[in-house]
mmCIF file of C-alpha atoms in Angstrom:
data_model
loop_
_atom_site.group_PDB
_atom_site.id
_atom_site.type_symbol
_atom_site.label_atom_id
_atom_site.label_comp_id
_atom_site.label_asym_id
_atom_site.label_seq_id
_atom_site.Cartn_x
_atom_site.Cartn_y
_atom_site.Cartn_z
ATOM 1 C CA MET A 5 -28.791 29.342 -0.294
ATOM 2 C CA GLU A 6 -25.062 29.310 -1.295
ATOM 3 C CA ALA A 7 -24.529 32.412 0.673
ATOM 4 C CA SER A 8 -26.152 30.878 3.788
ATOM 5 C CA LYS A 9 -24.090 27.742 3.328
ATOM 6 C CA THR A 10 -20.653 29.556 3.217
ATOM 7 C CA GLN A 11 -21.328 32.484 5.609
ATOM 8 C CA PHE A 12 -19.657 30.733 8.517
ATOM 9 C CA ALA A 13 -16.791 29.010 6.394
ATOM 10 C CA CYS A 14 -14.097 31.223 8.191
ATOM 11 C CA ALA A 15 -15.086 29.394 11.382
ATOM 12 C CA ASN A 16 -13.793 26.061 10.296
ATOM 13 C CA PRO A 17 -11.378 24.705 13.009
ATOM 14 C CA GLU A 18 -9.583 22.542 10.706
ATOM 15 C CA LYS A 19 -6.098 23.885 9.408
ATOM 16 C CA SER A 20 -5.665 24.354 5.622
ATOM 17 C CA GLU A 21 -3.038 22.304 3.744
ATOM 18 C CA LYS A 22 -0.662 25.425 3.191
ATOM 19 C CA THR A 23 -0.847 25.880 6.995
ATOM 20 C CA LYS A 24 -0.038 22.327 7.713
ATOM 21 C CA GLN A 25 2.902 22.521 5.260
ATOM 22 C CA ILE A 26 4.373 25.663 6.796
ATOM 23 C CA ILE A 27 4.213 24.350 10.393
ATOM 24 C CA GLN A 28 5.633 21.090 9.286
ATOM 25 C CA ALA A 29 8.565 22.987 7.569
ATOM 26 C CA ILE A 30 9.272 25.071 10.665
ATOM 27 C CA VAL A 31 9.272 21.907 12.959
ATOM 28 C CA GLU A 32 11.647 20.156 10.494
ATOM 29 C CA ASP A 33 14.045 23.185 10.479
ATOM 30 C CA GLU A 34 14.069 23.266 14.252
ATOM 31 C CA ASN A 35 14.688 19.380 14.583
ATOM 32 C CA SER A 36 17.412 19.572 11.990
ATOM 33 C CA LYS A 37 19.597 21.529 14.340
ATOM 34 C CA VAL A 38 19.468 18.981 17.081
ATOM 35 C CA ASP A 39 21.338 15.724 16.342
ATOM 36 C CA VAL A 40 19.928 13.614 19.206
ATOM 37 C CA ASN A 41 18.293 10.784 17.194
ATOM 38 C CA LYS A 42 21.455 9.959 15.356
ATOM 39 C CA VAL A 43 21.118 6.613 13.521
ATOM 40 C CA LYS A 44 23.815 4.274 14.554
ATOM 41 C CA ALA A 45 25.148 1.510 12.246
ATOM 42 C CA ARG A 46 24.481 -2.027 13.212
ATOM 43 C CA ASN A 47 27.041 -4.789 12.986
ATOM 44 C CA VAL A 48 26.868 -7.104 10.024
ATOM 45 C CA PRO A 49 25.143 -10.385 11.186
ATOM 46 C CA ASP A 50 27.286 -13.476 11.144
ATOM 47 C CA PHE A 51 25.715 -15.649 8.480
ATOM 48 C CA LYS A 52 25.901 -19.460 8.605
ATOM 49 C CA LYS A 53 28.445 -20.736 5.974
ATOM 50 C CA ASP A 54 27.523 -24.310 6.201
ATOM 51 C CA ALA A 55 25.446 -25.662 3.406
ATOM 52 C CA VAL A 56 21.891 -26.547 4.427
ATOM 53 C CA PRO A 57 20.796 -29.979 2.867
ATOM 54 C CA VAL A 58 17.695 -29.603 0.595
ATOM 55 C CA LYS A 59 14.768 -32.026 1.179
ATOM 56 C CA MET A 60 13.560 -33.560 -2.037
ATOM 57 C CA THR A 61 9.850 -33.503 -2.301
ATOM 58 C CA ALA A 62 7.709 -36.215 -4.336
ATOM 59 C CA ALA A 63 7.006 -33.848 -7.011
ATOM 60 C CA ALA A 64 10.758 -32.744 -7.309
ATOM 61 C CA ILE A 65 11.788 -36.447 -7.524
ATOM 62 C CA MET A 66 9.173 -37.329 -10.123
ATOM 63 C CA ARG A 67 10.035 -34.052 -12.253
ATOM 64 C CA GLU A 68 13.913 -34.821 -12.060
ATOM 65 C CA GLY A 69 13.254 -38.488 -12.839
ATOM 66 C CA LEU A 70 11.321 -37.656 -15.979
ATOM 67 C CA LEU A 71 14.117 -35.256 -17.134
ATOM 68 C CA TYR A 72 16.544 -37.961 -16.798
ATOM 69 C CA GLN A 73 14.370 -40.493 -18.424
ATOM 70 C CA LYS A 74 14.052 -38.165 -21.287
ATOM 71 C CA GLN A 75 17.733 -37.577 -21.719
ATOM 72 C CA GLU A 76 18.266 -41.289 -21.867
ATOM 73 C CA ASN A 77 15.789 -41.762 -24.516
ATOM 74 C CA GLU A 78 17.536 -38.967 -26.607
ATOM 75 C CA VAL A 79 20.868 -40.426 -26.236
ATOM 76 C CA MET A 80 19.671 -43.911 -27.217
ATOM 77 C CA HIS A 81 17.826 -42.376 -30.257
ATOM 78 C CA LYS A 82 21.097 -40.611 -31.309
ATOM 79 C CA LEU A 83 23.224 -43.900 -30.980
ATOM 80 C CA ARG A 84 20.587 -45.750 -33.140
ATOM 81 C CA GLN A 85 20.881 -43.077 -35.861
ATOM 82 C CA LEU A 86 24.742 -43.138 -35.802
ATOM 83 C CA GLU A 87 24.652 -47.004 -35.873
ATOM 84 C CA ALA A 88 22.290 -46.712 -38.936
ATOM 85 C CA GLY A 89 24.836 -44.364 -40.707
ATOM 86 C CA ALA A 90 23.718 -40.957 -39.838
ATOM 87 C CA TYR A 91 25.917 -37.816 -40.160
ATOM 88 C CA ASP A 92 27.772 -36.604 -37.141
ATOM 89 C CA ALA A 93 27.330 -32.687 -36.939
ATOM 90 C CA SER A 94 30.077 -32.097 -34.274
ATOM 91 C CA GLU A 95 32.554 -30.327 -36.819
ATOM 92 C CA PHE A 96 29.675 -28.125 -37.995
ATOM 93 C CA ASN A 97 28.683 -27.110 -34.519
ATOM 94 C CA LYS A 98 32.227 -26.368 -33.643
ATOM 95 C CA TRP A 99 32.650 -23.953 -36.683
ATOM 96 C CA GLN A 100 29.260 -22.381 -35.858
ATOM 97 C CA ASN A 101 30.438 -21.877 -32.246
ATOM 98 C CA GLU A 102 33.550 -20.040 -33.440
ATOM 99 C CA GLN A 103 31.611 -17.798 -35.728
ATOM 100 C CA ARG A 104 29.188 -16.976 -32.936
ATOM 101 C CA GLN A 105 32.153 -16.111 -30.611
ATOM 102 C CA GLN A 106 33.727 -13.829 -33.352
ATOM 103 C CA ASP A 107 30.267 -12.093 -33.816
ATOM 104 C CA LEU A 108 29.909 -11.801 -30.078
ATOM 105 C CA GLU A 109 33.372 -10.179 -29.764
ATOM 106 C CA ALA A 110 32.608 -7.642 -32.498
ATOM 107 C CA GLU A 111 29.186 -6.789 -30.965
ATOM 108 C CA ILE A 112 31.039 -6.236 -27.622
ATOM 109 C CA ALA A 113 33.532 -3.916 -29.182
ATOM 110 C CA ALA A 114 30.641 -1.846 -30.732
ATOM 111 C CA ILE A 115 28.851 -1.737 -27.485
ATOM 112 C CA GLU A 116 31.962 -0.404 -25.739
ATOM 113 C CA GLU A 117 32.371 2.258 -28.472
ATOM 114 C CA ARG A 118 28.725 3.391 -27.951
ATOM 115 C CA ARG A 119 29.266 3.398 -24.252
ATOM 116 C CA LEU A 120 32.471 5.582 -24.390
ATOM 117 C CA LEU A 121 30.787 8.084 -26.858
ATOM 118 C CA GLY A 122 27.781 8.325 -24.527
ATOM 119 C CA LYS A 123 30.019 9.248 -21.674
ATOM 120 C CA LEU A 124 32.064 11.794 -23.820
ATOM 121 C CA SER A 125 28.787 13.464 -24.755
ATOM 122 C CA HIS A 126 27.693 13.427 -21.117
ATOM 123 C CA GLU A 127 30.870 15.249 -20.060
ATOM 124 C CA GLU A 128 30.543 17.652 -22.804
ATOM 125 C CA ALA A 129 26.799 18.530 -21.636
ATOM 126 C CA ILE A 130 27.977 18.881 -17.931
ATOM 127 C CA LEU A 131 30.454 21.470 -19.102
ATOM 128 C CA ALA A 132 27.725 23.344 -21.139
ATOM 129 C CA ARG A 133 25.347 23.239 -18.170
ATOM 130 C CA THR A 134 27.979 24.610 -15.875
ATOM 131 C CA ASN A 135 28.583 27.625 -17.895
ATOM 132 C CA VAL A 136 24.742 28.140 -18.120
ATOM 133 C CA MET A 137 24.395 27.893 -14.342
ATOM 134 C CA ALA A 138 27.308 30.407 -13.825
ATOM 135 C CA LYS A 139 25.359 32.893 -15.987
ATOM 136 C CA ASN A 140 21.984 32.298 -14.183
ATOM 137 C CA GLN A 141 23.346 32.725 -10.692
ATOM 138 C CA GLU A 142 23.334 36.647 -10.984
ATOM 139 C CA ARG A 143 19.828 36.441 -12.299
ATOM 140 C CA VAL A 144 18.719 34.186 -9.330
ATOM 141 C CA ARG A 145 20.214 36.640 -6.754
ATOM 142 C CA GLY A 146 18.097 39.492 -8.010
ATOM 143 C CA ILE A 147 14.902 37.424 -8.240
ATOM 144 C CA LYS A 148 15.353 36.297 -4.616
ATOM 145 C CA GLU A 149 15.714 39.882 -3.366
ATOM 146 C CA GLU A 150 12.570 40.863 -5.278
ATOM 147 C CA THR A 151 10.693 37.827 -3.983
ATOM 148 C CA ALA A 152 11.552 38.645 -0.409
ATOM 149 C CA VAL A 153 10.208 42.078 -0.721
ATOM 150 C CA MET A 154 7.057 40.923 -2.285
ATOM 151 C CA MET A 155 6.594 38.234 0.289
ATOM 152 C CA ARG A 156 6.842 40.905 3.300
ATOM 153 C CA GLU A 157 4.219 42.985 1.426
ATOM 154 C CA PHE A 158 2.023 40.124 0.957
ATOM 155 C CA LEU A 159 2.376 38.852 4.638
ATOM 156 C CA ASP A 160 1.387 42.467 5.839
ATOM 157 C CA LYS A 161 -1.572 42.568 3.562
ATOM 158 C CA LYS A 162 -2.698 39.068 4.725
ATOM 159 C CA PHE A 163 -2.324 39.919 8.411
ATOM 160 C CA GLN A 164 -4.418 43.230 7.903
ATOM 161 C CA GLU A 165 -7.249 41.248 6.107
ATOM 162 C CA GLU A 166 -7.272 38.527 8.928
ATOM 163 C CA LYS A 167 -7.727 41.348 11.503
ATOM 164 C CA GLU A 168 -10.862 42.549 9.520
ATOM 165 C CA MET A 169 -12.211 39.197 9.496
ATOM 166 C CA LYS A 170 -11.777 38.555 13.214
ATOM 167 C CA MET A 171 -13.719 41.712 13.816
ATOM 168 C CA LEU A 172 -16.643 40.722 11.487
ATOM 169 C CA VAL A 173 -16.677 37.261 13.168
ATOM 170 C CA GLU A 174 -17.031 38.821 16.679
ATOM 171 C CA ASN A 175 -19.742 41.234 15.554
ATOM 172 C CA THR A 176 -21.720 38.353 14.107
ATOM 173 C CA MET A 177 -21.267 36.398 17.455
ATOM 174 C CA ALA A 178 -22.588 39.308 19.563
ATOM 175 C CA GLY A 179 -26.017 39.201 17.751
ATOM 176 C CA HIS A 180 -26.681 35.504 18.856
ATOM 177 C CA ARG A 181 -26.060 35.368 22.601
ATOM 178 C CA ASN A 182 -29.734 34.407 23.435
ATOM 179 C CA ALA A 183 -29.283 30.857 21.874
ATOM 180 C CA LYS A 184 -28.772 29.325 25.451
ATOM 181 C CA ASP A 185 -32.272 30.402 26.763
ATOM 182 C CA ALA A 186 -34.099 29.072 23.711
ATOM 183 C CA LYS A 187 -32.199 25.683 24.013
ATOM 184 C CA LYS A 188 -33.069 25.412 27.672
ATOM 185 C CA ARG A 189 -37.031 25.906 27.003
ATOM 186 C CA LEU A 190 -36.765 23.548 24.104
ATOM 187 C CA THR A 191 -35.206 20.853 26.151
ATOM 188 C CA GLU A 192 -37.826 21.183 28.919
ATOM 189 C CA TYR A 193 -40.680 20.848 26.406
ATOM 190 C CA LYS A 194 -39.038 17.908 24.793
ATOM 191 C CA GLN A 195 -38.688 16.175 28.193
ATOM 192 C CA LYS A 196 -42.376 16.732 28.924
ATOM 193 C CA ILE A 197 -43.454 15.138 25.545
ATOM 194 C CA ASP A 198 -41.022 12.203 26.076
ATOM 195 C CA MET A 199 -42.425 11.456 29.608
ATOM 196 C CA ARG A 200 -46.052 11.604 28.336
ATOM 197 C CA CYS A 201 -45.247 8.986 25.451
ATOM 198 C CA LYS A 202 -43.471 6.664 27.887
ATOM 199 C CA MET A 203 -46.431 6.605 30.253
ATOM 200 C CA GLU A 204 -48.900 5.821 27.344
ATOM 201 C CA LEU A 205 -46.545 2.964 26.139
ATOM 202 C CA ILE A 206 -46.368 1.400 29.575
ATOM 203 C CA GLN A 207 -50.115 1.346 29.714
ATOM 204 C CA GLN A 208 -50.329 -0.390 26.401
ATOM 205 C CA ILE A 209 -47.574 -3.038 27.235
ATOM 206 C CA ARG A 210 -49.443 -3.852 30.580
ATOM 207 C CA ALA A 211 -52.841 -4.288 28.874
ATOM 208 C CA MET A 212 -51.255 -6.545 26.204
ATOM 209 C CA GLU A 213 -49.431 -8.715 29.028
ATOM 210 C CA SER A 214 -52.908 -9.250 30.832
ATOM 211 C CA THR A 215 -54.097 -11.204 27.824
ATOM 212 C CA PRO A 216 -53.907 -14.975 28.387
ATOM 213 C CA VAL A 217 -51.944 -16.988 25.719
ATOM 214 C CA SER A 218 -51.667 -20.883 25.328
ATOM 215 C CA ARG A 219 -47.958 -21.632 25.054
ATOM 216 C CA PHE A 220 -47.936 -25.485 25.146
ATOM 217 C CA LYS A 221 -48.286 -27.938 22.247
ATOM 218 C CA VAL A 222 -48.082 -31.851 22.403
ATOM 219 C CA VAL A 223 -45.753 -33.426 19.861
ATOM 220 C CA ASP A 224 -46.126 -37.034 18.580
ATOM 221 C CA LEU A 225 -42.764 -38.304 17.112
ATOM 222 C CA THR A 226 -44.443 -41.270 15.444
ATOM 223 C CA SER A 227 -47.055 -39.318 13.457
ATOM 224 C CA THR A 228 -46.791 -37.275 10.260
ATOM 225 C CA SER A 229 -47.526 -33.789 9.520
ATOM 226 C CA GLY A 230 -50.575 -34.830 7.537
ATOM 227 C CA ALA A 231 -49.747 -32.686 4.396
ATOM 228 C CA GLY A 232 -50.338 -35.464 2.020
ATOM 229 C CA LEU A 233 -46.822 -35.424 0.294
ATOM 230 C CA LEU A 234 -45.226 -38.538 -1.168
ATOM 231 C CA GLY A 235 -42.050 -38.294 0.950
ATOM 232 C CA GLU A 236 -43.871 -37.537 4.086
ATOM 233 C CA MET A 237 -42.485 -39.428 7.146
ATOM 234 C CA SER A 238 -42.422 -39.266 11.020
ATOM 235 C CA ILE A 239 -39.398 -38.268 13.052
ATOM 236 C CA VAL A 240 -38.966 -41.769 14.258
ATOM 237 C CA GLU A 241 -38.729 -43.173 10.637
ATOM 238 C CA LEU A 242 -36.344 -40.202 9.882
ATOM 239 C CA ARG A 243 -33.982 -41.168 12.583
ATOM 240 C CA GLU A 244 -33.963 -44.778 11.403
ATOM 241 C CA ARG A 245 -33.089 -43.696 7.767
ATOM 242 C CA LEU A 246 -30.440 -41.495 8.893
ATOM 243 C CA ALA A 247 -28.893 -44.408 10.885
ATOM 244 C CA LEU A 248 -28.623 -46.583 7.981
ATOM 245 C CA LEU A 249 -27.164 -43.833 5.697
ATOM 246 C CA LYS A 250 -24.583 -43.314 8.351
ATOM 247 C CA GLU A 251 -23.511 -46.968 8.275
ATOM 248 C CA LYS A 252 -23.430 -46.954 4.549
ATOM 249 C CA GLN A 253 -21.146 -43.873 4.559
ATOM 250 C CA LEU A 254 -18.775 -45.546 7.141
ATOM 251 C CA GLU A 255 -18.542 -48.547 4.787
ATOM 252 C CA GLU A 256 -17.732 -46.239 1.735
ATOM 253 C CA GLU A 257 -15.160 -44.389 3.868
ATOM 254 C CA GLU A 258 -13.287 -47.666 4.633
ATOM 255 C CA GLU A 259 -13.256 -48.776 0.895
ATOM 256 C CA LYS A 260 -11.710 -45.355 0.095
ATOM 257 C CA ARG A 261 -9.167 -45.618 2.792
ATOM 258 C CA ASP A 262 -8.063 -48.931 1.523
ATOM 259 C CA ILE A 263 -7.747 -47.533 -2.114
ATOM 260 C CA ILE A 264 -5.716 -44.615 -0.702
ATOM 261 C CA LEU A 265 -3.320 -46.839 1.304
ATOM 262 C CA ASN A 266 -2.608 -48.986 -1.924
ATOM 263 C CA ALA A 267 -2.055 -45.923 -4.026
ATOM 264 C CA LYS A 268 0.413 -44.491 -1.511
ATOM 265 C CA GLN A 269 2.427 -47.805 -1.325
ATOM 266 C CA ALA A 270 2.675 -47.775 -5.164
ATOM 267 C CA LYS A 271 3.775 -44.157 -5.317
ATOM 268 C CA ALA A 272 6.408 -44.763 -2.662
ATOM 269 C CA ASP A 273 7.880 -47.644 -4.753
ATOM 270 C CA TYR A 274 7.989 -45.591 -7.762
ATOM 271 C CA LEU A 275 9.776 -42.782 -5.953
ATOM 272 C CA SER A 276 12.330 -45.188 -4.583
ATOM 273 C CA GLU A 277 13.249 -46.279 -8.133
ATOM 274 C CA THR A 278 13.319 -42.785 -9.470
ATOM 275 C CA LEU A 279 15.613 -41.766 -6.580
ATOM 276 C CA ASP A 280 17.965 -44.589 -7.520
ATOM 277 C CA ARG A 281 18.016 -43.396 -11.165
ATOM 278 C CA ILE A 282 18.532 -39.716 -10.026
ATOM 279 C CA SER A 283 21.613 -40.743 -7.851
ATOM 280 C CA LYS A 284 23.202 -42.499 -10.851
ATOM 281 C CA HIS A 285 22.689 -39.654 -13.250
ATOM 282 C CA ARG A 286 24.108 -37.052 -10.758
ATOM 283 C CA ALA A 287 27.135 -39.019 -10.183
ATOM 284 C CA GLU A 288 27.622 -39.329 -13.863
ATOM 285 C CA GLN A 289 27.172 -35.621 -14.317
ATOM 286 C CA THR A 290 29.721 -34.863 -11.627
ATOM 287 C CA ARG A 291 32.305 -37.068 -13.249
ATOM 288 C CA SER A 292 31.718 -35.566 -16.780
ATOM 289 C CA ALA A 293 31.932 -32.113 -15.343
ATOM 290 C CA ALA A 294 35.128 -32.934 -13.815
ATOM 291 C CA VAL A 295 36.604 -34.249 -17.016
ATOM 292 C CA LYS A 296 35.358 -31.131 -18.926
ATOM 293 C CA LEU A 297 36.829 -28.732 -16.346
ATOM 294 C CA GLU A 298 40.375 -30.511 -16.659
ATOM 295 C CA GLU A 299 40.214 -30.332 -20.515
ATOM 296 C CA ARG A 300 39.229 -26.608 -20.318
ATOM 297 C CA LYS A 301 42.223 -25.777 -18.051
ATOM 298 C CA LYS A 302 44.562 -27.640 -20.421
ATOM 299 C CA ASN A 303 43.153 -25.997 -23.679
ATOM 300 C CA GLN A 304 42.634 -22.455 -22.188
ATOM 301 C CA SER A 305 44.399 -19.738 -23.985
ATOM 302 C CA ALA A 306 44.884 -15.920 -23.328
ATOM 303 C CA PRO A 307 41.695 -13.998 -23.743
ATOM 304 C CA THR A 308 41.341 -12.017 -26.873
ATOM 305 C CA PRO A 309 41.207 -8.349 -26.101
ATOM 306 C CA PHE A 310 38.129 -6.527 -27.298
ATOM 307 C CA ARG A 311 39.692 -3.009 -27.499
ATOM 308 C CA ASN A 312 41.363 -1.482 -30.496
ATOM 309 C CA GLU A 313 42.843 1.863 -31.308
ATOM 310 C CA ALA A 314 39.579 3.661 -31.902
ATOM 311 C CA LEU A 315 38.389 2.853 -28.250
ATOM 312 C CA SER A 316 41.693 3.805 -26.771
ATOM 313 C CA GLU A 317 41.432 7.253 -28.397
ATOM 314 C CA LEU A 318 37.851 7.482 -27.214
ATOM 315 C CA GLU A 319 38.997 6.761 -23.600
ATOM 316 C CA ARG A 320 41.724 9.344 -23.865
ATOM 317 C CA LYS A 321 39.423 12.123 -24.968
ATOM 318 C CA LEU A 322 36.846 11.045 -22.218
ATOM 319 C CA GLN A 323 39.627 11.530 -19.538
ATOM 320 C CA GLU A 324 40.608 14.967 -20.971
ATOM 321 C CA LYS A 325 36.980 16.229 -20.831
ATOM 322 C CA ARG A 326 36.422 14.710 -17.309
ATOM 323 C CA ALA A 327 39.603 16.552 -16.139
ATOM 324 C CA GLU A 328 38.339 19.716 -17.720
ATOM 325 C CA ARG A 329 35.012 19.457 -16.254
ATOM 326 C CA ILE A 330 36.614 19.120 -12.590
ATOM 327 C CA ARG A 331 38.724 22.228 -13.032
ATOM 328 C CA GLU A 332 35.652 24.264 -14.168
ATOM 329 C CA GLN A 333 33.675 22.978 -11.170
ATOM 330 C CA GLN A 334 36.392 23.937 -8.775
ATOM 331 C CA LYS A 335 36.619 27.472 -10.431
ATOM 332 C CA SER A 336 32.891 27.976 -10.067
ATOM 333 C CA GLN A 337 32.648 27.174 -6.388
ATOM 334 C CA VAL A 338 31.990 30.406 -4.437
ATOM 335 C CA LEU A 339 31.874 30.598 -0.638
ATOM 336 C CA PRO A 340 29.209 32.637 0.830
ATOM 337 C CA SER A 341 30.192 35.675 2.851
ATOM 338 C CA ARG A 342 29.617 36.180 6.585
ATOM 339 C CA ALA A 343 27.414 39.163 6.021
ATOM 340 C CA SER A 344 25.022 37.535 3.515
ATOM 341 C CA ALA A 345 24.755 34.488 5.844
ATOM 342 C CA ASN A 346 23.821 36.728 8.789
ATOM 343 C CA ARG A 347 21.348 38.655 6.652
ATOM 344 C CA THR A 348 19.668 35.423 5.458
ATOM 345 C CA LYS A 349 19.389 34.066 9.100
ATOM 346 C CA SER A 350 17.782 37.387 10.284
ATOM 347 C CA LEU A 351 15.157 37.315 7.581
ATOM 348 C CA ILE A 352 14.277 33.740 8.302
ATOM 349 C CA SER A 353 13.929 34.265 12.047
ATOM 350 C CA GLN A 354 11.742 37.438 11.381
ATOM 351 C CA LYS A 355 9.538 35.526 8.848
ATOM 352 C CA LYS A 356 9.149 32.572 11.441
ATOM 353 C CA ASN A 357 8.044 35.062 14.267
ATOM 354 C CA LEU A 358 5.680 36.843 12.009
ATOM 355 C CA GLU A 359 4.102 33.681 10.770
ATOM 356 C CA ALA A 360 3.860 32.083 14.282
ATOM 357 C CA SER A 361 2.107 35.224 15.713
ATOM 358 C CA ARG A 362 -0.121 35.376 12.759
ATOM 359 C CA TRP A 363 -1.283 31.691 12.844
ATOM 360 C CA GLN A 364 -1.738 31.876 16.623
ATOM 361 C CA GLU A 365 -4.339 34.850 16.316
ATOM 362 C CA LEU A 366 -6.081 33.078 13.447
ATOM 363 C CA GLU A 367 -6.441 29.731 15.311
ATOM 364 C CA GLN A 368 -7.915 31.606 18.429
ATOM 365 C CA ALA A 369 -10.472 33.356 16.131
ATOM 366 C CA GLN A 370 -11.345 30.055 14.473
ATOM 367 C CA GLU A 371 -11.910 28.530 17.803
ATOM 368 C CA ARG A 372 -14.270 31.121 18.955
ATOM 369 C CA SER A 373 -16.099 31.105 15.603
ATOM 370 C CA ALA A 374 -16.399 27.164 15.750
ATOM 371 C CA LYS A 375 -17.884 27.292 19.401
ATOM 372 C CA PHE A 376 -20.511 29.881 18.110
ATOM 373 C CA LEU A 377 -21.324 27.680 15.080
ATOM 374 C CA ALA A 378 -21.756 24.510 17.341
ATOM 375 C CA GLN A 379 -24.228 26.415 19.585
ATOM 376 C CA ILE A 380 -26.275 27.292 16.377
ATOM 377 C CA ARG A 381 -26.138 23.818 15.157
ATOM 378 C CA LEU A 382 -27.450 22.479 18.505
ATOM 379 C CA VAL A 383 -30.345 24.765 18.584
ATOM 380 C CA VAL A 384 -31.322 23.794 15.054
ATOM 381 C CA ALA A 385 -30.809 19.995 15.797
ATOM 382 C CA ALA A 386 -33.107 20.520 18.969
ATOM 383 C CA ALA A 387 -35.840 22.180 17.030
ATOM 384 C CA ALA A 388 -35.731 19.383 14.497
ATOM 385 C CA ALA A 389 -35.848 16.640 17.270
ATOM 386 C CA ALA A 390 -38.921 18.480 18.829
ATOM 387 C CA ALA A 391 -40.786 18.349 15.614
ATOM 388 C CA ALA A 392 -39.871 14.663 15.025
ATOM 389 C CA VAL A 393 -41.107 13.676 18.562
ATOM 390 C CA ALA A 394 -44.363 15.491 17.963
ATOM 391 C CA VAL A 395 -44.944 13.621 14.843
ATOM 392 C CA VAL A 396 -44.169 10.331 16.613
ATOM 393 C CA VAL A 397 -46.561 11.134 19.441
ATOM 394 C CA VAL A 398 -49.303 11.756 16.864
ATOM 395 C CA VAL A 399 -48.716 8.430 15.053
ATOM 396 C CA VAL A 400 -48.614 6.565 18.379
ATOM 397 C CA VAL A 401 -51.992 8.113 19.584
ATOM 398 C CA VAL A 402 -53.510 7.010 16.332
ATOM 399 C CA VAL A 403 -52.226 3.494 16.640
ATOM 400 C CA VAL A 404 -53.407 3.201 20.057
ATOM 401 C CA GLY A 405 -56.874 4.464 19.169
ATOM 402 C CA MET A 406 -57.045 1.728 16.462
ATOM 403 C CA VAL A 407 -55.943 -1.003 18.800
ATOM 404 C CA VAL A 408 -58.460 0.042 21.391
ATOM 405 C CA LEU A 409 -61.312 -0.005 18.883
ATOM 406 C CA PHE A 410 -60.161 -3.516 17.650
ATOM 407 C CA VAL A 411 -60.367 -4.758 21.181
ATOM 408 C CA LEU A 412 -63.742 -3.428 21.946
ATOM 409 C CA GLU A 413 -65.147 -4.856 18.685
#
């Protein structure tokens, strides 16, 4: 069974993933030589510099009003405590802030030292990697030459195998050229069976249409169905009850509408009061911010430098390592010779031509194999359809016989 399933796998018209990748690489290489679709930079759009006013929603107004109300309550609570003789912690908070500032400066200096050490290690690693890459370049050249030789041998072997496969497929197709005649005979036989079935079905439909059927029924809207249920009622009574329910529903909607309008009016009054409170608080915050800014400008002192002698020494070492790395990179740069460049181009062009011709022949063989496989599938499908039609005809004959016997009885 497995051999019969995979015997025509070579006739698959779909290209493999490797084939698609090679074709895509060739197309991209050809397109890279032409600079037609060059992307042009667009001008920077002129953005509006005017401030756009922000519209306050009801939720934002209520949220901000609640925040200011909470701040007012906290200030009033603090004033009551001070009035009752509570201790003012402003001096302690000032000392605590100074200690935090000193700890922050020490932490920033430690972070800067770690950053410089990391950069220094990075430069040293780059130097070591440059030396290793210089040693490996000679090995890579030898490996590339060996790989090119092996690739040419592999392509020649693959091309020979494809030729043998092509001959095998052509020999297989030569033994099945009589499939068209069998398909034609099967189609004619199928048409005859189909026409016989249609004639029998038409006779049955005409016999059924000739039977008289009563299609009219008198309906009394004032009468009930007579099922004996407790909720049984006529259609007229149902319509009256629906009208009463609709009137009641309209009255309930009017009441709900009045309640909603009253709630909206109350909410609008509350939002108006909250907006007044917010505007007062914002004005007070603007004034206090201006006062604090003036005090900060007056008391502002020179910033404390975070650097020390150790950081300066690390920066000096880092600059030395960086300069050494740049010198090594400039020394290790080797320009390719004209002969090697020409040899590489010729090898690439030969490889592309060989692959293009090989894939073209393979695709032609696959197309011929696919056509042959499609013909075989059509023959098999036709045989299966004929068998199915024969089964349907037998079933229809049996059903018609049963219907005729039932009508006669």
